[in-house]
Amino acid sequence: MGMFTKKRFRHLMSPGRINQLELRNRIFFSPMGSNLAEEDGSVGERLRTYYVERAKGGAALVTMGSVSVGFPVGASNWRQEAISDDKFIPGLKALADEVHQHGAKLAVQLHHAGITAMTDMLDGRPLACPSVPKASKDSGDFVDVMLEEEQAKFFEPYATMGEIKYDTLDTEESIERIVQMFAAAADRAKRAGIDAVELHAGHGYIFSTFLSPAYNQRTDDFGGSVENRARLLTRTIRAVREAVGPDYPVWMRFDSQEFLMDYGITLEDAIRVAQLGEEAGLDAIHVSAHGDSNYGRTYSTGHATDIRNCFVGNAAKIKAAVSIPVICPGRIEPEDADRFIAQGKLDFVTMGRKLLADPHLPNKLLAEQPETVRPCVYCYTCISNIFKSSHVICAVNPLTGFETERQPEPAERRKKVLVVGGGPGGMESARLLANKGHQVILCEATDRLGGTAQFASVAYAPNQRIVDWLKREVHDDRIDLRLNTRVTSELVRSLGVDEVIVATGAKRSMPPIPGSDRDFVFSGDDMRKLVLGHDLEEIADKTGGSTRFAMKWGSKTGLTGKLGLLREGSKFWMPIGKRVVILGGELVGLELAEFLAKRGRQVTVLEDSSRVGRGLPLVRRFRVIDECHELGVALLTNTADAHIGEHTVAYTNDSGQERTIGADTVIVAKGATGDDSVADMLERDGFTVHRVGDCTGVGYIEGAMRDAALATRTI
């Protein structure tokens, strides 16, 4: 195993170099806006511990994301990091020193938001841009997908905002002001002991809008040809190089193309810009992408892509056109990264979401333990939180963004703790308690671990990654694992435990809907039984004998426990009719709709509220709704009075009209409530109980992992 792992990752874990900067491996922590700085833009304890944790974890380079060169001028986010004044140097230096103590290097991404500078809008300053933006003919779907409370939060700043003004940088003085902001910031970075600077030239910010023909309509020396559109950028690169000297590493992150835009940056544009950047003095190129910000899908197609290895092809073509190293992000798994480096397609990879999920990924690869890496499930909880004017968090790692507040406290004494329920909340609780040295007993009522997350993993494959990781973590000699064990007060008393964690999940029983007793109507619990092969006799009236036999046989042989096989097999056969109506369009209903539509079903979703997708993080919701539309799923909102007839569903639409649609199968994806029966029983009988996960109210994987961290922290 050890030799195999070394061979697998020897290119990824090999030392690298940019200019004079020696790097211990090829993994960089991506520059990501975190909203963890102090309100004045300085480095405080929360931001420091956030970055230092990634340095401890073995990344070669930690990059501070979106650090404002003109703060508050040109700043885009609440609590954005700043380097616009010498007063920020002490905090930056303290961070650099601590990062260095752990063997990593520190870079700072120099940023001016340009046309998206929220602080300029709020303070009445004109927005720096190449041209006054054209009025859009298409407002996109960005706002339409937001829930009402998300809209209120997102647009709250606009309530106090006056008329938006623009500074098209028409004078030499205004151009030079931008250039010198970056040069001065680079000089501060060097004086603070920071090892490198990255110019943010992508994602719709100041340089990106000059580079993009969709935004840049100028006819002077800064518009027209690629060379002219790149002039502000190359002039700034030269000024930065002059400020820091020849041996200090300088590179840029830029858009290798703009998605969902007819007149945006092309790969051919990007190749030429990369060449111009090298000529101006860059030491490396960091490849990214952008898109039309009116469309929600941009945010999971562009820089934080949902597409595996999305930018590698572009990176390889850019690398072939320059003689300096190329850095590439874009959902690259370690095995792929190692192969791409070996093939010469790129030199370094940046990992953002992966190192939020597990900051210690690099060290685990180095220790030949890749199976211990806590996986990212690509749910976009991290980025979605930024849209809500909050700070970065992670669904599978509740310490991310809370490195100072949620660290486990040392146990005063070793306790015997029972954990009830083998879903994500229960498994994570057991793992954390065992790590603290407690004697842990984990009881699961069924014959397998995973809880409802197993079912969720069939519809959304990345969930399986965290379920599998948790299973491996609790199959540990420190944890007494007991399957097929229903917990009673008598059992708890006989075990002599000190405290009990109850993580029994949610009930998804049938709500009172007329006609729900028909044999083609399934509740959430029915679907879970059907898919996983549990308690099939309870849905005997809704399934044929051959279906029950097939699913029971799959359960007994373990095939229904192999979620990947279930997922693939469902492409060829499922005991679900052709026409499917799903009642309830929150997370479960929407993911199920996408899953079934990909398997040839005609799907209609009826949702009572004005929006679908509640429970899905915003950025992932953008993508799922878009894919449902592409698959022909009908998403009907503001519906009421649904009742089920003989293979029909009738409802009232938002115009007060009664409508009827045909249905071979009806799935009721609402009515979930916390299953707190065990917790209530144990509390009545005098046991010390902590509730975790969906039994406290449906919070999905993020809520389960968070509750586990909080509940076990002081035990």
PDB file of C-alpha atoms in Angstrom, residues 336-511:
ATOM      1  CA  ASP A 336      -5.846  13.195 -11.705  1.00  0.00           C
ATOM      2  CA  ALA A 337      -3.554  15.995 -10.561  1.00  0.00           C
ATOM      3  CA  ASP A 338      -0.621  13.606 -10.308  1.00  0.00           C
ATOM      4  CA  ARG A 339      -1.289  12.327 -13.823  1.00  0.00           C
ATOM      5  CA  PHE A 340      -1.676  15.793 -15.350  1.00  0.00           C
ATOM      6  CA  ILE A 341       1.593  16.984 -13.815  1.00  0.00           C
ATOM      7  CA  ALA A 342       3.352  13.872 -15.128  1.00  0.00           C
ATOM      8  CA  GLN A 343       1.888  14.533 -18.590  1.00  0.00           C
ATOM      9  CA  GLY A 344       3.137  18.117 -18.571  1.00  0.00           C
ATOM     10  CA  LYS A 345      -0.338  19.636 -18.799  1.00  0.00           C
ATOM     11  CA  LEU A 346       0.146  21.753 -15.679  1.00  0.00           C
ATOM     12  CA  ASP A 347       2.668  22.329 -12.902  1.00  0.00           C
ATOM     13  CA  PHE A 348       0.662  23.066  -9.745  1.00  0.00           C
ATOM     14  CA  VAL A 349      -2.939  22.529  -8.623  1.00  0.00           C
ATOM     15  CA  THR A 350      -5.002  24.743  -6.393  1.00  0.00           C
ATOM     16  CA  MET A 351      -7.485  23.111  -4.060  1.00  0.00           C
ATOM     17  CA  GLY A 352     -10.091  25.258  -2.371  1.00  0.00           C
ATOM     18  CA  ARG A 353     -13.141  23.232  -1.404  1.00  0.00           C
ATOM     19  CA  LYS A 354     -11.042  20.112  -0.799  1.00  0.00           C
ATOM     20  CA  LEU A 355      -8.896  21.907   1.767  1.00  0.00           C
ATOM     21  CA  LEU A 356     -11.961  23.386   3.434  1.00  0.00           C
ATOM     22  CA  ALA A 357     -13.264  19.833   3.856  1.00  0.00           C
ATOM     23  CA  ASP A 358      -9.892  18.502   5.008  1.00  0.00           C
ATOM     24  CA  PRO A 359      -7.042  20.973   5.516  1.00  0.00           C
ATOM     25  CA  HIS A 360      -4.719  18.013   6.111  1.00  0.00           C
ATOM     26  CA  LEU A 361      -5.219  16.404   2.707  1.00  0.00           C
ATOM     27  CA  PRO A 362      -1.595  17.032   1.609  1.00  0.00           C
ATOM     28  CA  ASN A 363      -0.135  15.505   4.766  1.00  0.00           C
ATOM     29  CA  LYS A 364      -2.423  12.483   4.460  1.00  0.00           C
ATOM     30  CA  LEU A 365      -1.261  11.898   0.892  1.00  0.00           C
ATOM     31  CA  LEU A 366       2.329  12.246   2.048  1.00  0.00           C
ATOM     32  CA  ALA A 367       1.686   9.743   4.862  1.00  0.00           C
ATOM     33  CA  GLU A 368       0.294   7.273   2.319  1.00  0.00           C
ATOM     34  CA  GLN A 369      -3.206   7.501   3.825  1.00  0.00           C
ATOM     35  CA  PRO A 370      -5.432   8.913   1.052  1.00  0.00           C
ATOM     36  CA  GLU A 371      -8.392   6.911   2.328  1.00  0.00           C
ATOM     37  CA  THR A 372      -8.383   9.027   5.515  1.00  0.00           C
ATOM     38  CA  VAL A 373      -8.966  12.291   3.621  1.00  0.00           C
ATOM     39  CA  ARG A 374     -12.343  13.759   4.548  1.00  0.00           C
ATOM     40  CA  PRO A 375     -13.983  14.294   1.149  1.00  0.00           C
ATOM     41  CA  CYS A 376     -15.644  17.368  -0.287  1.00  0.00           C
ATOM     42  CA  VAL A 377     -19.170  16.592  -1.526  1.00  0.00           C
ATOM     43  CA  TYR A 378     -19.313  19.617  -3.873  1.00  0.00           C
ATOM     44  CA  CYS A 379     -22.495  20.932  -2.265  1.00  0.00           C
ATOM     45  CA  TYR A 380     -21.373  24.602  -2.436  1.00  0.00           C
ATOM     46  CA  THR A 381     -22.295  25.340   1.170  1.00  0.00           C
ATOM     47  CA  CYS A 382     -18.972  27.188   1.428  1.00  0.00           C
ATOM     48  CA  ILE A 383     -19.516  29.632  -1.437  1.00  0.00           C
ATOM     49  CA  SER A 384     -23.264  29.965  -0.898  1.00  0.00           C
ATOM     50  CA  ASN A 385     -22.629  31.357   2.567  1.00  0.00           C
ATOM     51  CA  ILE A 386     -20.706  34.273   1.035  1.00  0.00           C
ATOM     52  CA  PHE A 387     -23.819  35.218  -0.965  1.00  0.00           C
ATOM     53  CA  LYS A 388     -25.637  35.521   2.363  1.00  0.00           C
ATOM     54  CA  SER A 389     -23.070  38.072   3.618  1.00  0.00           C
ATOM     55  CA  SER A 390     -21.733  35.507   6.047  1.00  0.00           C
ATOM     56  CA  HIS A 391     -18.339  33.825   6.312  1.00  0.00           C
ATOM     57  CA  VAL A 392     -17.098  30.630   4.733  1.00  0.00           C
ATOM     58  CA  ILE A 393     -18.215  27.319   6.261  1.00  0.00           C
ATOM     59  CA  CYS A 394     -18.104  23.674   5.145  1.00  0.00           C
ATOM     60  CA  ALA A 395     -20.927  21.134   5.244  1.00  0.00           C
ATOM     61  CA  VAL A 396     -18.658  18.196   6.081  1.00  0.00           C
ATOM     62  CA  ASN A 397     -16.133  20.015   8.267  1.00  0.00           C
ATOM     63  CA  PRO A 398     -17.843  22.089  10.967  1.00  0.00           C
ATOM     64  CA  LEU A 399     -14.510  23.542  12.130  1.00  0.00           C
ATOM     65  CA  THR A 400     -13.934  25.419   8.862  1.00  0.00           C
ATOM     66  CA  GLY A 401     -14.532  29.101   9.542  1.00  0.00           C
ATOM     67  CA  PHE A 402     -14.789  28.290  13.246  1.00  0.00           C
ATOM     68  CA  GLU A 403     -11.198  27.260  13.904  1.00  0.00           C
ATOM     69  CA  THR A 404     -11.095  29.365  17.077  1.00  0.00           C
ATOM     70  CA  GLU A 405     -14.583  28.585  18.440  1.00  0.00           C
ATOM     71  CA  ARG A 406     -15.243  24.899  17.822  1.00  0.00           C
ATOM     72  CA  GLN A 407     -12.010  23.141  18.690  1.00  0.00           C
ATOM     73  CA  PRO A 408     -12.752  20.118  20.928  1.00  0.00           C
ATOM     74  CA  GLU A 409     -12.046  20.743  24.593  1.00  0.00           C
ATOM     75  CA  PRO A 410      -9.892  18.132  26.387  1.00  0.00           C
ATOM     76  CA  ALA A 411     -11.966  15.647  28.351  1.00  0.00           C
ATOM     77  CA  GLU A 412     -11.656  15.968  32.125  1.00  0.00           C
ATOM     78  CA  ARG A 413     -12.039  12.205  32.476  1.00  0.00           C
ATOM     79  CA  ARG A 414     -12.730   9.203  30.265  1.00  0.00           C
ATOM     80  CA  LYS A 415     -16.455   8.568  29.966  1.00  0.00           C
ATOM     81  CA  LYS A 416     -18.583   5.775  28.600  1.00  0.00           C
ATOM     82  CA  VAL A 417     -20.836   7.312  25.941  1.00  0.00           C
ATOM     83  CA  LEU A 418     -23.601   5.673  23.923  1.00  0.00           C
ATOM     84  CA  VAL A 419     -24.356   7.019  20.446  1.00  0.00           C
ATOM     85  CA  VAL A 420     -27.796   6.087  19.097  1.00  0.00           C
ATOM     86  CA  GLY A 421     -28.100   6.140  15.307  1.00  0.00           C
ATOM     87  CA  GLY A 422     -25.587   5.317  12.587  1.00  0.00           C
ATOM     88  CA  GLY A 423     -26.253   8.150  10.162  1.00  0.00           C
ATOM     89  CA  PRO A 424     -23.749  10.974   9.539  1.00  0.00           C
ATOM     90  CA  GLY A 425     -24.532  12.713  12.840  1.00  0.00           C
ATOM     91  CA  GLY A 426     -24.113   9.550  14.865  1.00  0.00           C
ATOM     92  CA  MET A 427     -20.976   8.371  13.079  1.00  0.00           C
ATOM     93  CA  GLU A 428     -19.323  11.785  13.364  1.00  0.00           C
ATOM     94  CA  SER A 429     -20.225  11.962  17.059  1.00  0.00           C
ATOM     95  CA  ALA A 430     -18.719   8.523  17.666  1.00  0.00           C
ATOM     96  CA  ARG A 431     -15.566   9.441  15.773  1.00  0.00           C
ATOM     97  CA  LEU A 432     -15.074  12.689  17.681  1.00  0.00           C
ATOM     98  CA  LEU A 433     -15.724  11.071  21.051  1.00  0.00           C
ATOM     99  CA  ALA A 434     -13.247   8.282  20.316  1.00  0.00           C
ATOM    100  CA  ASN A 435     -10.659  10.885  19.321  1.00  0.00           C
ATOM    101  CA  LYS A 436     -11.104  12.461  22.762  1.00  0.00           C
ATOM    102  CA  GLY A 437     -10.369   9.123  24.439  1.00  0.00           C
ATOM    103  CA  HIS A 438     -13.881   8.192  25.537  1.00  0.00           C
ATOM    104  CA  GLN A 439     -15.246   4.647  25.525  1.00  0.00           C
ATOM    105  CA  VAL A 440     -17.817   4.750  22.725  1.00  0.00           C
ATOM    106  CA  ILE A 441     -20.696   2.415  21.878  1.00  0.00           C
ATOM    107  CA  LEU A 442     -22.484   3.096  18.574  1.00  0.00           C
ATOM    108  CA  CYS A 443     -25.880   1.421  18.089  1.00  0.00           C
ATOM    109  CA  GLU A 444     -27.695   1.334  14.744  1.00  0.00           C
ATOM    110  CA  ALA A 445     -31.175  -0.179  14.433  1.00  0.00           C
ATOM    111  CA  THR A 446     -30.670  -1.523  10.899  1.00  0.00           C
ATOM    112  CA  ASP A 447     -28.055  -3.796   9.383  1.00  0.00           C
ATOM    113  CA  ARG A 448     -25.954  -0.998   7.883  1.00  0.00           C
ATOM    114  CA  LEU A 449     -24.562   2.438   8.634  1.00  0.00           C
ATOM    115  CA  GLY A 450     -25.419   5.620   6.766  1.00  0.00           C
ATOM    116  CA  GLY A 451     -28.996   6.436   7.711  1.00  0.00           C
ATOM    117  CA  THR A 452     -31.022   8.470   5.242  1.00  0.00           C
ATOM    118  CA  ALA A 453     -27.768   9.678   3.697  1.00  0.00           C
ATOM    119  CA  GLN A 454     -27.546   6.279   1.987  1.00  0.00           C
ATOM    120  CA  PHE A 455     -30.761   7.042   0.097  1.00  0.00           C
ATOM    121  CA  ALA A 456     -29.587  10.599  -0.585  1.00  0.00           C
ATOM    122  CA  SER A 457     -26.357   9.152  -1.984  1.00  0.00           C
ATOM    123  CA  VAL A 458     -28.263   7.229  -4.633  1.00  0.00           C
ATOM    124  CA  ALA A 459     -29.777  10.461  -5.978  1.00  0.00           C
ATOM    125  CA  TYR A 460     -26.656  12.623  -5.435  1.00  0.00           C
ATOM    126  CA  ALA A 461     -23.518  10.520  -5.811  1.00  0.00           C
ATOM    127  CA  PRO A 462     -20.997  12.805  -4.010  1.00  0.00           C
ATOM    128  CA  ASN A 463     -22.870  12.236  -0.736  1.00  0.00           C
ATOM    129  CA  GLN A 464     -21.602   8.671  -0.867  1.00  0.00           C
ATOM    130  CA  ARG A 465     -18.070   9.983  -0.378  1.00  0.00           C
ATOM    131  CA  ILE A 466     -18.752  11.343   3.096  1.00  0.00           C
ATOM    132  CA  VAL A 467     -20.880   8.312   4.068  1.00  0.00           C
ATOM    133  CA  ASP A 468     -18.081   5.948   3.046  1.00  0.00           C
ATOM    134  CA  TRP A 469     -15.460   8.045   4.861  1.00  0.00           C
ATOM    135  CA  LEU A 470     -17.498   8.066   8.067  1.00  0.00           C
ATOM    136  CA  LYS A 471     -18.003   4.299   7.829  1.00  0.00           C
ATOM    137  CA  ARG A 472     -14.254   3.772   7.587  1.00  0.00           C
ATOM    138  CA  GLU A 473     -13.672   6.097  10.521  1.00  0.00           C
ATOM    139  CA  VAL A 474     -16.062   4.267  12.866  1.00  0.00           C
ATOM    140  CA  HIS A 475     -14.841   0.797  11.936  1.00  0.00           C
ATOM    141  CA  ASP A 476     -12.234   1.384  14.580  1.00  0.00           C
ATOM    142  CA  ASP A 477     -11.173  -0.723  17.552  1.00  0.00           C
ATOM    143  CA  ARG A 478     -11.920   2.262  19.790  1.00  0.00           C
ATOM    144  CA  ILE A 479     -15.636   2.131  18.886  1.00  0.00           C
ATOM    145  CA  ASP A 480     -17.958  -0.720  19.917  1.00  0.00           C
ATOM    146  CA  LEU A 481     -20.207  -0.879  16.840  1.00  0.00           C
ATOM    147  CA  ARG A 482     -23.527  -2.706  17.233  1.00  0.00           C
ATOM    148  CA  LEU A 483     -25.785  -3.076  14.182  1.00  0.00           C
ATOM    149  CA  ASN A 484     -29.376  -4.368  14.298  1.00  0.00           C
ATOM    150  CA  THR A 485     -29.654  -2.934  17.809  1.00  0.00           C
ATOM    151  CA  ARG A 486     -32.686  -0.930  18.890  1.00  0.00           C
ATOM    152  CA  VAL A 487     -32.001   1.174  21.939  1.00  0.00           C
ATOM    153  CA  THR A 488     -34.283   0.985  24.980  1.00  0.00           C
ATOM    154  CA  SER A 489     -33.941   2.440  28.444  1.00  0.00           C
ATOM    155  CA  GLU A 490     -33.232  -1.052  29.717  1.00  0.00           C
ATOM    156  CA  LEU A 491     -30.319  -1.432  27.308  1.00  0.00           C
ATOM    157  CA  VAL A 492     -28.895   1.956  28.232  1.00  0.00           C
ATOM    158  CA  ARG A 493     -29.177   1.154  31.912  1.00  0.00           C
ATOM    159  CA  SER A 494     -27.450  -2.200  31.444  1.00  0.00           C
ATOM    160  CA  LEU A 495     -24.576  -0.556  29.587  1.00  0.00           C
ATOM    161  CA  GLY A 496     -23.898   1.819  32.468  1.00  0.00           C
ATOM    162  CA  VAL A 497     -23.128   4.814  30.239  1.00  0.00           C
ATOM    163  CA  ASP A 498     -22.422   8.315  31.490  1.00  0.00           C
ATOM    164  CA  GLU A 499     -24.054  10.202  28.619  1.00  0.00           C
ATOM    165  CA  VAL A 500     -26.051   9.490  25.463  1.00  0.00           C
ATOM    166  CA  ILE A 501     -25.890  11.096  22.016  1.00  0.00           C
ATOM    167  CA  VAL A 502     -29.149  10.584  20.106  1.00  0.00           C
ATOM    168  CA  ALA A 503     -28.886  10.936  16.326  1.00  0.00           C
ATOM    169  CA  THR A 504     -31.959   9.073  15.135  1.00  0.00           C
ATOM    170  CA  GLY A 505     -32.629  11.256  12.115  1.00  0.00           C
ATOM    171  CA  ALA A 506     -35.994  12.281  10.690  1.00  0.00           C
ATOM    172  CA  LYS A 507     -39.272  10.586   9.907  1.00  0.00           C
ATOM    173  CA  ARG A 508     -40.604  11.069   6.403  1.00  0.00           C
ATOM    174  CA  SER A 509     -44.050   9.618   6.891  1.00  0.00           C
ATOM    175  CA  MET A 510     -47.053  10.360   4.717  1.00  0.00           C
ATOM    176  CA  PRO A 511     -48.712  13.728   5.388  1.00  0.00           C
TER     177      PRO A 511
END
